[in-house]
Coordinates of C-alpha atoms and ligand atoms in Angstrom, one line a residue:
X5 CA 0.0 0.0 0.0
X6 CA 1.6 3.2 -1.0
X7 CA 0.9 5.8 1.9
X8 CA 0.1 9.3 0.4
X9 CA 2.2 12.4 0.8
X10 CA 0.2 15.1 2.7
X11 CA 0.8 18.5 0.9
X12 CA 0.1 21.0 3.8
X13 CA -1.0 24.4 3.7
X14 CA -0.4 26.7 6.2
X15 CA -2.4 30.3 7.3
X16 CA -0.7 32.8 9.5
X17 CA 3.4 32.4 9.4
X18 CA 4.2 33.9 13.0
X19 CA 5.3 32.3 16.0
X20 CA 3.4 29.0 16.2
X21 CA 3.2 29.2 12.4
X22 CA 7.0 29.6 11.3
X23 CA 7.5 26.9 14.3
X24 CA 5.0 24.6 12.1
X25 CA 6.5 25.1 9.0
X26 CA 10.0 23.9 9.8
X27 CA 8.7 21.0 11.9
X28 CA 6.3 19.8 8.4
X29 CA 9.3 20.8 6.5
X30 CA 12.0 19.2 8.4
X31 CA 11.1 16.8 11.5
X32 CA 8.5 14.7 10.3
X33 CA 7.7 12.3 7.7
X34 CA 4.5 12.1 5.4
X35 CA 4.2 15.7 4.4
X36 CA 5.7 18.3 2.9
X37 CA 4.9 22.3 2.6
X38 CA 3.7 23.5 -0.5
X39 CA 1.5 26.9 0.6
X40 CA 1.9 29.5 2.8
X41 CA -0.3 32.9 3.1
X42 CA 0.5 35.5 6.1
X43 CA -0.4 39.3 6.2
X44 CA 3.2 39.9 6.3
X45 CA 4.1 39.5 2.5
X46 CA 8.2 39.8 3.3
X47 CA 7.8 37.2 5.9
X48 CA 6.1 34.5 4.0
X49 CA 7.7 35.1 0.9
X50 CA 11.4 34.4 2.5
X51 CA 10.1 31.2 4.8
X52 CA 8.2 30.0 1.3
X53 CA 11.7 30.4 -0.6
X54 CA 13.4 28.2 2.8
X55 CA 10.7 25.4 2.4
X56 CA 10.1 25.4 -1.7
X57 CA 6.8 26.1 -1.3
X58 CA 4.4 29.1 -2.9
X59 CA 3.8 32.1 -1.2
X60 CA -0.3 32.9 -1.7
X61 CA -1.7 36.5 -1.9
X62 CA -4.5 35.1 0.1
X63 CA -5.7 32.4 2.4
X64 CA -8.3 31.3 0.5
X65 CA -6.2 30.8 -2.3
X66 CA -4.3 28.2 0.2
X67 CA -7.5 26.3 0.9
X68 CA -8.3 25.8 -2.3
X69 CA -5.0 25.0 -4.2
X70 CA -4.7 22.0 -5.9
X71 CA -1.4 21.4 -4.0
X72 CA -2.5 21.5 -0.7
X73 CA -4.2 18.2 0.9
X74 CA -4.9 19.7 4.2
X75 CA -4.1 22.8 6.2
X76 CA -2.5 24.6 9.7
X77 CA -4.1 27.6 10.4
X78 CA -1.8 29.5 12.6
X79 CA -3.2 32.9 12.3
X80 CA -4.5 35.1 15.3
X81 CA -8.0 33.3 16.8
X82 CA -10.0 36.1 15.2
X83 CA -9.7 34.9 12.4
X84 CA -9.8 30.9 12.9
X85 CA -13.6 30.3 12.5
X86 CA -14.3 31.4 9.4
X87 CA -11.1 30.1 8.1
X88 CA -12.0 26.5 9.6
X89 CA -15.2 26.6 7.9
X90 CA -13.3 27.1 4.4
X91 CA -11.6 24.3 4.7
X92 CA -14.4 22.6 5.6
X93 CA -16.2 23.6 2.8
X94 CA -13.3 22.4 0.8
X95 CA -13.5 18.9 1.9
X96 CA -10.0 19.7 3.5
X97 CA -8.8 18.2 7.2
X98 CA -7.6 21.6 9.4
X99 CA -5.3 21.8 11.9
X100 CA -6.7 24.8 13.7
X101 CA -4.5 26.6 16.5
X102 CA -6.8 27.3 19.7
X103 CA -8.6 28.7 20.0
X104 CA -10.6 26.9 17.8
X105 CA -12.6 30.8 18.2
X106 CA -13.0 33.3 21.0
X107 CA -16.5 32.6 21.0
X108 CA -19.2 30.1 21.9
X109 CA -20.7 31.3 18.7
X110 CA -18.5 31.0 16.4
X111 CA -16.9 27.6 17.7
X112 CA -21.4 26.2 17.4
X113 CA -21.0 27.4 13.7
X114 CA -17.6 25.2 13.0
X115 CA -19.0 22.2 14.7
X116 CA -22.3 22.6 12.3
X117 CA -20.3 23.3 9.2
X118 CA -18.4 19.9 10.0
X119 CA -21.5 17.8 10.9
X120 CA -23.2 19.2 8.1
X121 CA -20.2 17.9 6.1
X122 CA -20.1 14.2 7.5
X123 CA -16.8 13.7 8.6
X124 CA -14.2 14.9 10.9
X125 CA -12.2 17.2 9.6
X126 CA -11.1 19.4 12.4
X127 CA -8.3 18.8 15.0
X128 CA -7.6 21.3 17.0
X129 CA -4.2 22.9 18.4
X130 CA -3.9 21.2 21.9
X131 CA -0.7 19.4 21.7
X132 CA -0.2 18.6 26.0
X133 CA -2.1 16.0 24.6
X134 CA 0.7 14.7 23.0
X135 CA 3.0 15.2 25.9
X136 CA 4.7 12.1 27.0
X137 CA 4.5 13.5 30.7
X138 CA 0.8 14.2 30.4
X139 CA 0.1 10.9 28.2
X140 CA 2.2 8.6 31.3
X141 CA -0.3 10.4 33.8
X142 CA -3.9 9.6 31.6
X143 CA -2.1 6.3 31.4
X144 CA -1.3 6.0 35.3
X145 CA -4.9 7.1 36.0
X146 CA -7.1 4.5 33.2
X147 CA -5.0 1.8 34.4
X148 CA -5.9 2.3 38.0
X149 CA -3.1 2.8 39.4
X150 CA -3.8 5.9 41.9
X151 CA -7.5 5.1 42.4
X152 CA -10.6 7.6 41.4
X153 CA -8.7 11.7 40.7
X154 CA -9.9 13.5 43.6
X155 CA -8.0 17.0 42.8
X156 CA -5.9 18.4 40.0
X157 CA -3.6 20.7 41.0
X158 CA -1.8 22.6 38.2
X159 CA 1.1 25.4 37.5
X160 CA 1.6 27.5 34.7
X161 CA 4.5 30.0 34.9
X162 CA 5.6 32.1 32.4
X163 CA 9.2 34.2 32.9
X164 CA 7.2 37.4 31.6
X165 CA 4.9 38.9 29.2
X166 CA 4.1 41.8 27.1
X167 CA 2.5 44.7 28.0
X168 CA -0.5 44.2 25.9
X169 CA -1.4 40.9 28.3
X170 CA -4.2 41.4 30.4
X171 CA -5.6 39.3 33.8
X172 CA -8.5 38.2 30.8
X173 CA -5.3 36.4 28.6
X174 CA -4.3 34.9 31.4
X175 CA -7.7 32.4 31.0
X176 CA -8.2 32.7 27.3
X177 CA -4.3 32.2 26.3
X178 CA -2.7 30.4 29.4
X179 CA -5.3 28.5 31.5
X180 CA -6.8 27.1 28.4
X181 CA -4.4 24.5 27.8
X182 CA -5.2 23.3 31.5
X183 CA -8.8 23.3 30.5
X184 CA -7.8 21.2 27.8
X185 CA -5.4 18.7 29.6
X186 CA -8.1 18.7 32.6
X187 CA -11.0 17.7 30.5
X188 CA -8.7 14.8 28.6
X189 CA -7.4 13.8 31.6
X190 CA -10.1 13.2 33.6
X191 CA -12.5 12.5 31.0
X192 CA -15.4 15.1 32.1
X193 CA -16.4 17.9 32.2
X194 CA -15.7 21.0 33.9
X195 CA -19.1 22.9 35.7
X196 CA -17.8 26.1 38.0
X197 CA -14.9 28.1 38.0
X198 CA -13.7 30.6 40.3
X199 CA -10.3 33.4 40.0
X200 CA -9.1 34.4 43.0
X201 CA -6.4 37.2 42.5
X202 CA -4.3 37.7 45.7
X203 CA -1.0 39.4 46.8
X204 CA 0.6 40.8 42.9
X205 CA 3.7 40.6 42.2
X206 CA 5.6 43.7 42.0
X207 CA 7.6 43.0 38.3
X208 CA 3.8 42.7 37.4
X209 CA 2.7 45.1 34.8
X210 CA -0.2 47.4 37.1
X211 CA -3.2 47.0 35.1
X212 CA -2.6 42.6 35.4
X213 CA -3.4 40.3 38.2
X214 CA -0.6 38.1 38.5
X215 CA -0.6 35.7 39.8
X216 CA -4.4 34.4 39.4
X217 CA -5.4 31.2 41.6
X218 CA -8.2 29.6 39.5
X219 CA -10.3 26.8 41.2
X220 CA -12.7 24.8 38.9
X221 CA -14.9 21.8 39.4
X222 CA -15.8 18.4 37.2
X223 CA -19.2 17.4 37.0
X224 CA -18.6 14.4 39.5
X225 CA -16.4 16.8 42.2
X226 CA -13.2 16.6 41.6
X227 CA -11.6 20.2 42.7
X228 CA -8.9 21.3 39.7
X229 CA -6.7 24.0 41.0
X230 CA -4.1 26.4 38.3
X231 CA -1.7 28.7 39.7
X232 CA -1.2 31.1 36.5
X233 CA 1.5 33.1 37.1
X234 CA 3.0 35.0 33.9
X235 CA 6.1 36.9 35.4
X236 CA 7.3 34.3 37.3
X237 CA 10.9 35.2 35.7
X238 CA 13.0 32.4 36.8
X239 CA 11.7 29.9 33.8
X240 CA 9.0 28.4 32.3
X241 CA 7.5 26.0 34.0
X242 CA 4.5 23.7 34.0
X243 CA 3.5 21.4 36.8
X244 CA 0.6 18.8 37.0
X245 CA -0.4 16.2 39.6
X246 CA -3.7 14.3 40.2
X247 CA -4.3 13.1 43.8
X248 CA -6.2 9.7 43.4
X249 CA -8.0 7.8 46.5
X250 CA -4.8 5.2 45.8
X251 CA -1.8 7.5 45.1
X252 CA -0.6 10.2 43.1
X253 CA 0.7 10.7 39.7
X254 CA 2.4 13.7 38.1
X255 CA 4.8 15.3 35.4
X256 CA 8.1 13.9 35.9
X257 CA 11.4 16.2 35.7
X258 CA 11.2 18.2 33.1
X259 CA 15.0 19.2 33.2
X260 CA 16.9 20.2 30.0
X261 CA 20.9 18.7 32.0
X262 CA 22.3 19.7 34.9
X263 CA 25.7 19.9 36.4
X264 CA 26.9 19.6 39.8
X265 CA 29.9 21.8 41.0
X266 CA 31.2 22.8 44.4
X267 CA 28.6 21.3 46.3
X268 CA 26.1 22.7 44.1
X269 CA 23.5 21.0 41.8
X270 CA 22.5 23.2 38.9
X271 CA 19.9 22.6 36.8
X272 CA 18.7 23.7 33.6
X273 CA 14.8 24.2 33.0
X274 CA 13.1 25.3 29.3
X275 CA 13.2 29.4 29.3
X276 CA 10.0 29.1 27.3
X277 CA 6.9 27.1 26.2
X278 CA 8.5 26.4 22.3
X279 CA 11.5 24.9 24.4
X280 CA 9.3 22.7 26.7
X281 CA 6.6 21.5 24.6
X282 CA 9.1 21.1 21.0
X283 CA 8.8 17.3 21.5
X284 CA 4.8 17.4 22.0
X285 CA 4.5 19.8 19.1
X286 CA 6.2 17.7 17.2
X287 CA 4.1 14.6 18.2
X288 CA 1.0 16.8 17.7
X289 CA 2.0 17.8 13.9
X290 CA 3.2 13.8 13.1
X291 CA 0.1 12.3 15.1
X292 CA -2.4 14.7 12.7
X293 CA -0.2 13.7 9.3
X294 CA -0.9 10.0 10.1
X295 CA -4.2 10.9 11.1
X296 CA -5.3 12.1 8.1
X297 CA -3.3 9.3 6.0
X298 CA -5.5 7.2 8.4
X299 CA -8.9 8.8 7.0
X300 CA -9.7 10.9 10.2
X301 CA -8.0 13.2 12.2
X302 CA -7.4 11.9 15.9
X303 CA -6.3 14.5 18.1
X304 CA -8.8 17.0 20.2
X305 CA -11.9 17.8 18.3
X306 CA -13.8 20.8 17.5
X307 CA -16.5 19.8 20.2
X308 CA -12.9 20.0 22.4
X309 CA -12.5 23.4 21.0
X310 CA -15.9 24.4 22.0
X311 CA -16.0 23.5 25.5
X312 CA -12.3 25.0 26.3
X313 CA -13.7 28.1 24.7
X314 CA -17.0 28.1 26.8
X315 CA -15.0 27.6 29.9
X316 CA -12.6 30.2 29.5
X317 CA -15.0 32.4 28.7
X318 CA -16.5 31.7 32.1
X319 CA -12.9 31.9 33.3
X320 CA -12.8 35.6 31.8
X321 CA -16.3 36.1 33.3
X322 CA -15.0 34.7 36.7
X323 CA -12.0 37.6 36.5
X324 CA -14.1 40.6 36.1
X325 CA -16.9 39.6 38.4
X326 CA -15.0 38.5 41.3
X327 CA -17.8 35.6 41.2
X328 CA -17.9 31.7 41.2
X329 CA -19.4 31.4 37.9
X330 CA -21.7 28.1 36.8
X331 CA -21.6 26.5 33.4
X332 CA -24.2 24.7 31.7
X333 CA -22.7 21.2 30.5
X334 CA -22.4 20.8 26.9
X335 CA -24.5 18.3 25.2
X336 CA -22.1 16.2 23.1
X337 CA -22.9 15.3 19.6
X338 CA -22.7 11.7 18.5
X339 CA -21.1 12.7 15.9
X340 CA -18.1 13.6 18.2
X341 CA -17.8 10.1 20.3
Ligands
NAP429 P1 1.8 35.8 15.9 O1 3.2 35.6 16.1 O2 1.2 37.2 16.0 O3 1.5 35.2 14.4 C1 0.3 35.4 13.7 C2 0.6 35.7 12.3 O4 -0.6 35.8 11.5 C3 1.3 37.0 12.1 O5 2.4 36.9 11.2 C4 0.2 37.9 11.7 O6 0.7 39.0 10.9 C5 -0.6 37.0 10.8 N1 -1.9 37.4 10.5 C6 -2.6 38.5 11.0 N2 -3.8 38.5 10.4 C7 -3.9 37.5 9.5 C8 -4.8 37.0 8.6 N3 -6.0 37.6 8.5 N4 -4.6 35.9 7.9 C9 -3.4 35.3 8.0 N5 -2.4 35.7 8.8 C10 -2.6 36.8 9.6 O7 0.9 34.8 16.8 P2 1.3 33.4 17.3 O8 1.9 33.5 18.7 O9 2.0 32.6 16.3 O10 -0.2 32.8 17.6 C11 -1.0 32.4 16.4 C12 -2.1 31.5 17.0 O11 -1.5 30.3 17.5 C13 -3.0 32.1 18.1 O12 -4.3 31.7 18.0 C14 -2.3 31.5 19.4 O13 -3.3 31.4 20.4 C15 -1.9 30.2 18.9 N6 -0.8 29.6 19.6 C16 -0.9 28.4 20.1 C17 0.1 27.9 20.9 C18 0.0 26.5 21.5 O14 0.7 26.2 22.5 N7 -0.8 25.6 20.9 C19 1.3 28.6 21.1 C20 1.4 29.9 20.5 C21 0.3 30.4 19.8 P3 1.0 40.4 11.6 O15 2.0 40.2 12.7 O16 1.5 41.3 10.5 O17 -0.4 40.8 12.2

């Protein structure tokens, strides 16, 4: 059986986008780039000449080339919706960045477009699934090993930020991937959520809270708790650990070396989330490739994109109110089983 080449498209050449380019190009097998479109024309046309592929005056133009097979949309989540949705309409599998959209709206429109369609087309960007750490811990928990989770307690420090971030992006651009990993992990869904902004640090920009305790709760009780704290300076670093009724299980080390010298043990951490998640990027990019070869992409859905958006908009809605705020359960499609 001769296993098709994927030609790839890919919308919105940025950070997570120039990041994609060279891992398609360059680190995995069974695709290759042949389109790229970005609002910044100088950009794209000098990463299209690096990867031999054609630099597109639009993005629709990408979606519907005859040379592309499926498509990353990378672009900023304004714009992902209505972008999905052309590739759906093109019969094209998408790998959409999250947010799959900002809103609930928006993300309900995607999921008809695709049902409407028939067939999955739509994976989108949450690659901690594809973590080995956070795969070991589903693992540890299916198999029984810790008992029933009881609480998830998370960390998610970032050295610094820009200026532009606010106490909102903190939910919508940070916690998100814990909604994610929390509603993977555990396997349900998540119904309150509560931000509790304390003591600020002083490195801080004024108009953010940081850090931001957030304290949600799963449908059957278990209590997830996310320390998001974006100047943390020292590193980047992510921490997860589910207490069961039977044990515990967590993210191992997540070292890059170390060295040991006059008494002292030194150790190297990631300065930044490309450095600490380049192997589950990676994963995520190779996993969708042989997804698609397989007939369907396998990776979180777009119903996984909805509910992570309608929880961090309750996260966003928890910051500015102060309050514990409830969220109505999705209903999901059978479609997405
Ligand atoms: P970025 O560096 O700003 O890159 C976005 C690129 O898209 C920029 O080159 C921007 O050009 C371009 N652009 C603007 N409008 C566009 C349009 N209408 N069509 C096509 N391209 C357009 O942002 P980023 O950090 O790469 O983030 C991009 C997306 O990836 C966001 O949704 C973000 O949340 C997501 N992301 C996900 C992860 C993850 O861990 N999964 C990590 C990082 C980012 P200009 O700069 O000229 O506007």
């Amino acid at each position: 059986m001769t296993i098709q080449l994927i030609r790839v498209g890919i919308i919105g050449c940025g950070n997570i986008g120039a990041d994609h380019i060279d891992r398609v190009a360059h680190q995995i097998s069974g695709a290759r780039v042949t389109a790229l479109f970005d609002v910044a024309t100088e950009r794209v046309q000098e990463l299209a000449a690096q990867v031999g592929a054609a630099a597109m005056a639009t993005a629709s133009e990408v979606i519907t080339s005859p040379d592309v097979d499926a498509i990353i949309i990378a672009s900023p989540g304004q714009f992902h919706a209505a972008l999905t949705i052309e590739c759906i309409a093109a019969g094209k599998p998408v790998l959409c960045e999250k947010p799959l959209a900002p809103s609930v709206e928006e993300c309900e429109a995607v999921l008809a477009a695709e049902q409407a369609a028939g067939r999955r087309l739509v994976q989108v960007g949450f690659m901690r699934r594809n973590d080995v750490g956070y795969r070991h811990m589903k693992a540890n928990l299916n198999a029984g090993h810790i008992g029933d989770a009881l609480i998830l307690h998370c960390e998610h420090r970032n050295p610094d930020v820009p200026d532009s971030f606010t106490s909102e992006m903190s939910m919508t651009d940070s916690v998100v991937h814990e909604i994610d990993t929390s509603r993977w992990l555990l396997d349900e869904e998540i119904v309150r959520v509560r931000v509790i902004a304390g003591k600020q640090s002083p490195l801080a920009a004024k108009h953010l809270n940081d850090p931001q305790l957030v304290i949600m709760e799963t449908q059957s009780g278990v209590i997830i708790s996310v320390e998001v704290f974006v100047n943390a300076r020292y590193g980047y670093d992510v921490r997860c650990e589910i207490v069961g009724s039977n044990g515990v299980t967590s993210l191992g080390a997540q070292d890059l070396g170390q060295f040991v010298s006059n008494t002292q043990r030194n150790v190297t951490m990631p300065a930044n989330w490309r450095v600490r998640f380049s192997d589950a990027y990676r994963a995520e990019i190779q996993d969708w490739i042989n997804g698609i070869q397989a007939g369907e992409p396998r990776g979180a859905s777009a119903f996984d994109g909805l509910a992570a958006t309608v929880v961090a908009n309750a996260a966003v809605q928890a910051v500015k109110t102060g309050e514990t705020v409830e969220i109505p359960v999705l209903e999901k499609p059978a479609f997405y089983a």
